[in-house]
Amino acid sequence: MIPFEDPTILFTNAGMNQFKDIFTGQRKVDYKRATSSQKCIRAGGKHNDLDNVGFTARHHTFFEMMGNFSFGDYFKEQAILYAWEWITKEIKLPTDKLYVSVYETDDDAFELWEKIAPELRNGRVMRFGKKDNYWSMGEFGPCGPSSEIHIDRGEKYGTGPDDVVNGDGERFVEFWNLVFMEQDQLPDGKLTDLPFCSVDTGLGLERMAAILQGVDSNYGIDLFQNLIRAVSELTSTKYGDNVTSHHVIADHIRALSFAIADGAGISNEGQGYVLRRILRRAARHGRLLGMQEPFIYKLVPVLVNEMSEAFPELNAKQSHLENVIKAEEESFGRTLDTGLELFEKAAAGANGKTIDGATVFRLYDTYGFPFDLTEILASEKGLSLDKAGFDRAMEEQKEKSRGASKMNAEAASIPTDWNAPTPSEFYRHGLTTSAKVVDKLELGPQIGIVIDRTPFYVESGGQTSDAGHIVGPDFDLRVELMIEHQGAYLHLGEFVKGGPDDIRIGEKVAAEVNAERRWDIMRNHTATHLTQAALRKVLGEHIKQSGSYVGPDRLRFDFSHHQPMTPNQILEVEKIVNGQIIAGTAVNTEADVPVDKAKEMGAMALFGEKYGDTVRVVSVTPDNDEGPFSIELCGGTHVTNTGQIGPYIITLETGIASGVRRMEAITGREAIKFMLEAKEYQREVSSIVNRQESDSLEAVRQLREQNSTLQKEIKKLKENMFAGAAPSGESRSKGAVRFVSYEFGETDRDTMSAWADKQKESAEPVFAIGYGIVGAKATVMTAASKAAVTKQAVHVGNLTKELLSRFGGRGGGKLNFAQGSVADGTDTQKLFDAAFNLLPGA
């Protein structure tokens, strides 16, 4: 469900996504028809059903889409014929209940429907505009007129104005969409014809199941019943008491589990942000059912039991799913309290009328409060929401997202009017080869060359493209970038010698890959395979690749895991990988292995890759009886023996999203450079502490302890600066509270905090504020004695937060202490007066 190779969409939202580059002609395949059942999420981007889920009978964030596809083979007539035969003969839907909609100018589809299904001639083939009957995958990509099939479920579902075909009522349900792919929407706004006409159909499994099972909504089908019962049991509520919340939670656990199982994480951007919103929406509905504690993660075993037979990845990742979802639920519990605090503040400032749209959107965007939640909270206080302002803020956010998508699409696009003359042969047996020029293409300052045979690897599966030179009789092109288009390899670069006119079609050339750079890449690629195998040994079999980068400088491996690795675990991975390297084990590559056989061999699939009927299998098998240490499907380039990798050093382990970790490592020349620099660093430290290298670490520890002791003594001396006498500065009273202010001038944080601590020790109600310049920053510290807090209701943190915001600063703290900063040049007397005025008291 994660479209790793398509930056224009957040999630796989239709069955056709995986075929997009076939529709556009960029990828050539040896088949012209396909059928599939595709896991989909529609919760972000152009196709976004998130806010409808729970309020209608048929919308979901996660669903399964069945479809049949034609790539320049059959078109409208056969597609309509196949659809009509299947729904009337195979599953035997009553023809008198069926309706069809077509695009308003698609006369061909209209006439074909009346020809193939004469039962519909009595006005049940209907024309609609672009909103209802023209489909596109996203802001960019293949598109075309569509024809939808609807069923009338009867008058019991409604007889009002919305209970019509393509209406908003529940009576008429669209269940199958036939899209006639004819055009391609480009990032520059142009609409061009596709190289051939194709068919893309999509039929929702859940909608069809609801029709065949005769239930009122998709949530009544068998796939949802156990989940809904589990929601009732966990929340100790009845389904009928809050149907909407039961539906939302049952739907959202499916979307979260399938996305995370496919390698997605929860974060504050892109896919991760959408998943965070889905989880928080479910958690909010849990609170409506009385659940204040995390509980959604407890639904994972129910979902696994229901669907893992068809989707074994759920069973394999069950513990990971539970850990990630539980951690995010706990996080939302903390965020919700902060959001409620913002709401209360906004409500207090609404003057009994309306909460502004910007605040409502901030609650939605930052704290995960859906509009309807804020609306409920507002209604409880007799307030309304600025819906128009909220919609404007939402549209601005969408425009930013569309802009980002456009930039990504433009970065990923190549000339659409250029057709590759012939596929290129990738020469794997060396780094140089002779070849023949078959085409050339000028792209601004760069030139692109297609040769019939190339030793240059084009970026795929995380491995970066090769660099090098292509040399002809009258030119030398430094190759800097590789692009695959329609099976041909386009070598892009700049001239070292000659120019575009010196490249002649049919001419013999020499192609040479930068050998040093390729060897660095091969070392890192084989080490990536060893890394994954070692991680699975150290952390468990649930480890699954979620992304990778294999370049000449380093390797990066993203993987699914719910918590940070410990230093000992990182060290253990390093030991295991280096052990495999020292063993000098052969790296075996077996080509043209049937994909089913490769899976039987235990080969792991590479993240985000597409595979045909045959694959390449790369394995590292030590001389023991334990079988392969590592075995993966991989089309990249590798060393022939693990000993060629050289040293392996992990340089980074961090989190990039909830449930997704990132590891970076270096090998070969980079690792040797790192080791030599570390050795020099150790020598310099030894010289500074005047100890042998073997004793230098202990000497550094002793210095740290001495420094810590001295710092404590300095702090104690600073505390004694204020002992026994009242500090200079202003002292005045407000009611029972004595107000003390002090301007330090140039100072340090320890001096200010020592003074503040002294004020807290007072037996009388005291509030103190100090101002000083600490490291060129205008710093404020505030404190209150226990008597001021408990007897006079002084809350230092809240008061300080409000005070600093008035003077262009920020900060906060606890009941009795706070700190922060203000804008440079702040008038300290005005600052102190404002603090005095904010104090409670007569």
Coordinates of N, CA, C and O in Angstrom, one line a residue, residues 174-270:
E174 N -23.0 3.0 -5.9 CA -22.0 2.7 -7.0 C -21.0 1.7 -6.5 O -20.4 1.8 -5.4
F175 N -20.9 0.6 -7.3 CA -20.0 -0.5 -6.8 C -18.9 -0.9 -7.8 O -18.0 -1.6 -7.5
W176 N -19.0 -0.4 -9.1 CA -18.0 -0.8 -10.0 C -17.7 0.4 -10.9 O -18.7 1.0 -11.5
N177 N -16.5 0.8 -11.1 CA -16.1 1.9 -12.0 C -15.2 1.4 -13.1 O -14.2 0.8 -12.9
L178 N -15.6 1.6 -14.3 CA -14.9 1.3 -15.5 C -14.2 2.6 -16.1 O -15.0 3.5 -16.5
V179 N -12.9 2.7 -16.0 CA -12.2 3.9 -16.4 C -11.6 3.6 -17.8 O -10.8 2.6 -17.9
F180 N -11.8 4.4 -18.8 CA -11.2 4.3 -20.1 C -10.1 5.3 -20.2 O -10.2 6.4 -20.5
M181 N -8.9 4.7 -19.9 CA -7.7 5.6 -19.9 C -7.3 6.0 -21.3 O -6.9 5.2 -22.1
E182 N -7.3 7.3 -21.5 CA -7.0 7.9 -22.8 C -6.0 9.0 -22.7 O -5.3 9.3 -23.7
Q183 N -5.8 9.7 -21.5 CA -5.0 10.8 -21.5 C -4.1 10.8 -20.3 O -4.2 10.0 -19.3
D184 N -3.1 11.7 -20.3 CA -2.1 11.8 -19.2 C -2.0 13.3 -18.7 O -1.7 14.1 -19.5
Q185 N -2.3 13.5 -17.4 CA -2.2 14.9 -16.9 C -0.8 15.1 -16.5 O -0.3 14.5 -15.6
L186 N -0.1 16.1 -17.1 CA 1.3 16.3 -16.8 C 1.5 17.4 -15.7 O 0.6 18.2 -15.5
P187 N 2.6 17.4 -15.0 CA 2.8 18.5 -14.0 C 2.8 19.9 -14.5 O 2.5 20.8 -13.7
D188 N 3.1 20.1 -15.8 CA 3.1 21.5 -16.3 C 1.7 21.9 -16.7 O 1.5 23.0 -17.3
G189 N 0.6 21.1 -16.4 CA -0.7 21.5 -16.8 C -1.2 21.0 -18.1 O -2.4 21.1 -18.4
K190 N -0.3 20.4 -18.9 CA -0.8 19.9 -20.2 C -1.5 18.5 -20.1 O -1.2 17.8 -19.2
L191 N -2.4 18.3 -20.9 CA -3.2 17.1 -21.0 C -2.8 16.4 -22.4 O -3.2 17.0 -23.4
T192 N -2.1 15.3 -22.3 CA -1.7 14.7 -23.6 C -2.3 13.3 -23.7 O -2.7 12.7 -22.7
D193 N -2.4 12.8 -25.0 CA -2.9 11.5 -25.2 C -1.9 10.4 -24.8 O -0.7 10.6 -24.9
L194 N -2.4 9.4 -24.2 CA -1.5 8.2 -23.8 C -1.1 7.5 -25.1 O -1.8 7.6 -26.1
P195 N 0.0 6.8 -25.1 CA 0.4 6.1 -26.3 C -0.6 5.1 -26.8 O -0.5 4.7 -28.0
F196 N -1.4 4.5 -25.9 CA -2.5 3.6 -26.4 C -3.6 3.7 -25.4 O -3.4 4.1 -24.2
C197 N -4.8 3.3 -25.8 CA -6.0 3.3 -24.9 C -6.0 2.1 -24.1 O -5.7 1.0 -24.5
S198 N -6.4 2.3 -22.8 CA -6.4 1.2 -21.9 C -7.6 1.2 -21.0 O -8.4 2.1 -21.1
V199 N -7.8 0.1 -20.2 CA -8.9 0.0 -19.4 C -8.5 -0.3 -17.9 O -7.6 -1.1 -17.7
D200 N -9.1 0.4 -17.0 CA -8.8 0.3 -15.6 C -10.1 0.2 -14.9 O -10.9 1.1 -14.9
T201 N -10.4 -0.9 -14.2 CA -11.7 -1.0 -13.5 C -11.4 -1.2 -12.0 O -10.4 -1.8 -11.6
G202 N -12.4 -0.8 -11.2 CA -12.2 -0.9 -9.8 C -13.6 -1.2 -9.1 O -14.6 -0.5 -9.3
L203 N -13.6 -2.4 -8.4 CA -14.8 -2.8 -7.7 C -14.5 -3.0 -6.3 O -13.6 -3.8 -5.9
G204 N -15.2 -2.3 -5.4 CA -14.9 -2.4 -4.0 C -15.4 -3.7 -3.4 O -16.6 -4.1 -3.5
L205 N -14.5 -4.5 -2.8 CA -14.9 -5.8 -2.2 C -15.9 -5.7 -1.1 O -16.9 -6.4 -1.1
E206 N -15.7 -4.7 -0.3 CA -16.7 -4.5 0.9 C -18.1 -4.1 0.4 O -19.1 -4.6 0.9
R207 N -18.1 -3.3 -0.6 CA -19.4 -2.9 -1.2 C -20.2 -4.0 -1.8 O -21.4 -4.2 -1.6
M208 N -19.4 -4.8 -2.6 CA -20.0 -6.0 -3.2 C -20.5 -7.0 -2.2 O -21.5 -7.6 -2.3
A209 N -19.6 -7.2 -1.2 CA -20.0 -8.1 -0.1 C -21.3 -7.7 0.6 O -22.2 -8.5 0.9
A210 N -21.4 -6.4 0.8 CA -22.6 -5.9 1.5 C -23.9 -6.1 0.6 O -25.0 -6.5 1.1
I211 N -23.7 -6.0 -0.7 CA -24.8 -6.2 -1.6 C -25.2 -7.7 -1.6 O -26.4 -8.0 -1.5
L212 N -24.2 -8.6 -1.7 CA -24.5 -10.0 -1.8 C -25.0 -10.6 -0.4 O -25.8 -11.5 -0.4
Q213 N -24.5 -10.0 0.7 CA -24.9 -10.5 2.0 C -26.2 -9.8 2.5 O -26.7 -10.2 3.5
G214 N -26.7 -8.9 1.7 CA -28.0 -8.3 2.0 C -28.0 -7.5 3.3 O -29.0 -7.5 4.0
V215 N -26.9 -6.8 3.6 CA -26.8 -6.0 4.9 C -27.0 -4.5 4.5 O -26.8 -4.1 3.4
D216 N -27.3 -3.7 5.5 CA -27.6 -2.3 5.3 C -26.4 -1.5 5.0 O -26.5 -0.4 4.4
S217 N -25.2 -1.9 5.5 CA -24.0 -1.1 5.3 C -22.8 -2.0 5.1 O -22.9 -3.2 5.5
N218 N -21.7 -1.5 4.6 CA -20.5 -2.3 4.5 C -20.0 -2.8 5.9 O -19.4 -3.9 6.0
Y219 N -20.4 -2.1 7.0 CA -19.9 -2.5 8.3 C -20.7 -3.7 8.8 O -20.4 -4.3 9.8
G220 N -21.8 -4.1 8.0 CA -22.6 -5.3 8.4 C -22.0 -6.6 7.9 O -22.5 -7.6 8.2
I221 N -21.0 -6.5 7.0 CA -20.5 -7.7 6.4 C -19.6 -8.5 7.4 O -19.2 -8.0 8.4
D222 N -19.4 -9.8 7.0 CA -18.7 -10.7 8.0 C -17.3 -10.2 8.4 O -16.9 -10.4 9.5
L223 N -16.6 -9.5 7.5 CA -15.2 -9.0 7.8 C -15.2 -8.1 9.0 O -14.2 -7.9 9.6
F224 N -16.3 -7.4 9.2 CA -16.3 -6.4 10.3 C -16.9 -6.8 11.6 O -16.8 -6.2 12.6
Q225 N -17.7 -7.9 11.6 CA -18.5 -8.3 12.7 C -17.7 -8.5 14.0 O -18.0 -8.1 15.1
N226 N -16.6 -9.3 13.8 CA -15.8 -9.6 15.0 C -15.1 -8.4 15.6 O -14.9 -8.2 16.8
L227 N -14.6 -7.5 14.7 CA -14.0 -6.3 15.1 C -15.0 -5.4 15.9 O -14.6 -4.9 16.9
I228 N -16.2 -5.2 15.4 CA -17.2 -4.4 16.0 C -17.5 -5.0 17.4 O -17.7 -4.3 18.4
R229 N -17.7 -6.3 17.5 CA -18.0 -7.0 18.8 C -16.8 -6.7 19.7 O -17.0 -6.5 20.9
A230 N -15.6 -6.8 19.2 CA -14.4 -6.6 20.1 C -14.4 -5.1 20.6 O -14.0 -4.9 21.8
V231 N -14.8 -4.2 19.8 CA -14.9 -2.8 20.2 C -15.9 -2.7 21.4 O -15.6 -2.0 22.4
S232 N -17.0 -3.3 21.2 CA -18.0 -3.3 22.3 C -17.5 -3.9 23.6 O -17.7 -3.3 24.7
E233 N -16.8 -5.0 23.5 CA -16.3 -5.7 24.7 C -15.3 -4.9 25.4 O -15.3 -4.8 26.6
L234 N -14.3 -4.3 24.6 CA -13.2 -3.5 25.2 C -13.7 -2.3 25.9 O -13.2 -1.8 26.9
T235 N -14.8 -1.7 25.3 CA -15.3 -0.4 25.8 C -16.5 -0.6 26.7 O -16.9 0.4 27.3
S236 N -16.9 -1.8 26.9 CA -18.1 -2.1 27.7 C -19.3 -1.2 27.3 O -20.0 -0.6 28.1
T237 N -19.5 -1.1 26.0 CA -20.6 -0.4 25.5 C -21.4 -1.3 24.5 O -21.0 -2.3 24.1
K238 N -22.6 -0.8 24.1 CA -23.4 -1.5 23.1 C -23.3 -0.8 21.8 O -23.2 0.4 21.7
Y239 N -23.2 -1.6 20.7 CA -23.0 -1.1 19.4 C -24.1 -0.1 19.0 O -23.8 1.0 18.5
G240 N -25.3 -0.4 19.4 CA -26.4 0.5 19.1 C -26.4 1.9 19.8 O -27.0 2.8 19.3
D241 N -25.6 2.0 20.8 CA -25.6 3.2 21.6 C -24.7 4.3 20.9 O -24.9 5.5 21.0
N242 N -23.7 3.8 20.1 CA -22.9 4.8 19.3 C -22.3 4.0 18.1 O -21.2 3.6 18.1
V243 N -23.1 3.9 17.1 CA -22.8 3.1 15.9 C -21.6 3.8 15.2 O -20.6 3.1 14.8
T244 N -21.6 5.1 15.1 CA -20.5 5.8 14.4 C -19.2 5.5 15.0 O -18.2 5.2 14.2
S245 N -19.0 5.6 16.3 CA -17.7 5.4 16.9 C -17.2 3.9 16.7 O -16.1 3.7 16.5
H246 N -18.2 3.0 16.8 CA -17.8 1.6 16.5 C -17.3 1.4 15.1 O -16.3 0.7 14.8
H247 N -18.0 2.1 14.1 CA -17.5 1.9 12.7 C -16.2 2.6 12.5 O -15.3 2.0 11.8
V248 N -16.0 3.8 13.1 CA -14.7 4.5 12.9 C -13.5 3.6 13.4 O -12.5 3.4 12.7
I249 N -13.7 3.1 14.6 CA -12.6 2.3 15.2 C -12.3 1.0 14.5 O -11.2 0.7 14.2
A250 N -13.4 0.3 14.0 CA -13.2 -0.9 13.3 C -12.5 -0.6 11.9 O -11.7 -1.4 11.5
D251 N -12.9 0.5 11.3 CA -12.3 0.8 10.0 C -10.8 1.2 10.2 O -9.9 0.7 9.5
H252 N -10.6 2.1 11.2 CA -9.2 2.6 11.3 C -8.2 1.6 11.8 O -7.0 1.8 11.4
I253 N -8.6 0.6 12.6 CA -7.6 -0.4 13.0 C -7.1 -1.2 11.7 O -5.9 -1.6 11.7
R254 N -8.0 -1.3 10.7 CA -7.6 -2.0 9.5 C -6.6 -1.2 8.7 O -5.5 -1.7 8.3
A255 N -6.8 0.1 8.6 CA -5.9 1.0 7.8 C -4.6 1.1 8.5 O -3.5 0.9 7.9
L256 N -4.6 1.3 9.8 CA -3.3 1.4 10.6 C -2.5 0.1 10.5 O -1.3 0.1 10.2
S257 N -3.1 -1.0 10.7 CA -2.4 -2.3 10.7 C -1.8 -2.7 9.4 O -0.7 -3.1 9.3
F258 N -2.6 -2.5 8.3 CA -2.1 -2.9 7.0 C -1.0 -1.9 6.5 O 0.0 -2.4 5.9
A259 N -1.1 -0.7 6.8 CA -0.1 0.3 6.4 C 1.2 0.0 7.1 O 2.3 0.0 6.5
I260 N 1.1 -0.1 8.5 CA 2.3 -0.4 9.3 C 3.0 -1.7 8.9 O 4.2 -1.8 8.8
A261 N 2.1 -2.7 8.6 CA 2.7 -4.0 8.2 C 3.4 -3.9 6.9 O 4.3 -4.7 6.6
D262 N 3.0 -3.0 6.0 CA 3.7 -2.8 4.7 C 4.9 -1.9 4.8 O 5.5 -1.5 3.8
G263 N 5.3 -1.5 6.0 CA 6.5 -0.7 6.2 C 6.3 0.8 6.5 O 7.3 1.5 6.6
A264 N 5.1 1.3 6.6 CA 4.9 2.7 6.9 C 5.1 2.9 8.4 O 5.0 2.0 9.2
G265 N 5.4 4.2 8.8 CA 5.6 4.5 10.2 C 4.6 5.7 10.5 O 4.0 6.3 9.6
I266 N 4.6 6.1 11.7 CA 3.7 7.2 12.2 C 4.6 8.3 12.5 O 5.5 8.2 13.3
S267 N 4.4 9.5 11.9 CA 5.2 10.6 12.0 C 4.5 11.9 11.8 O 3.2 11.9 11.8
N268 N 5.2 13.0 11.6 CA 4.5 14.3 11.4 C 4.5 14.8 10.0 O 4.3 16.0 9.7
E269 N 4.8 13.9 9.0 CA 4.8 14.4 7.7 C 4.4 13.2 6.7 O 4.6 12.0 7.1
G270 N 3.9 13.6 5.6 CA 3.5 12.6 4.6 C 2.6 11.5 5.0 O 1.6 11.8 5.7

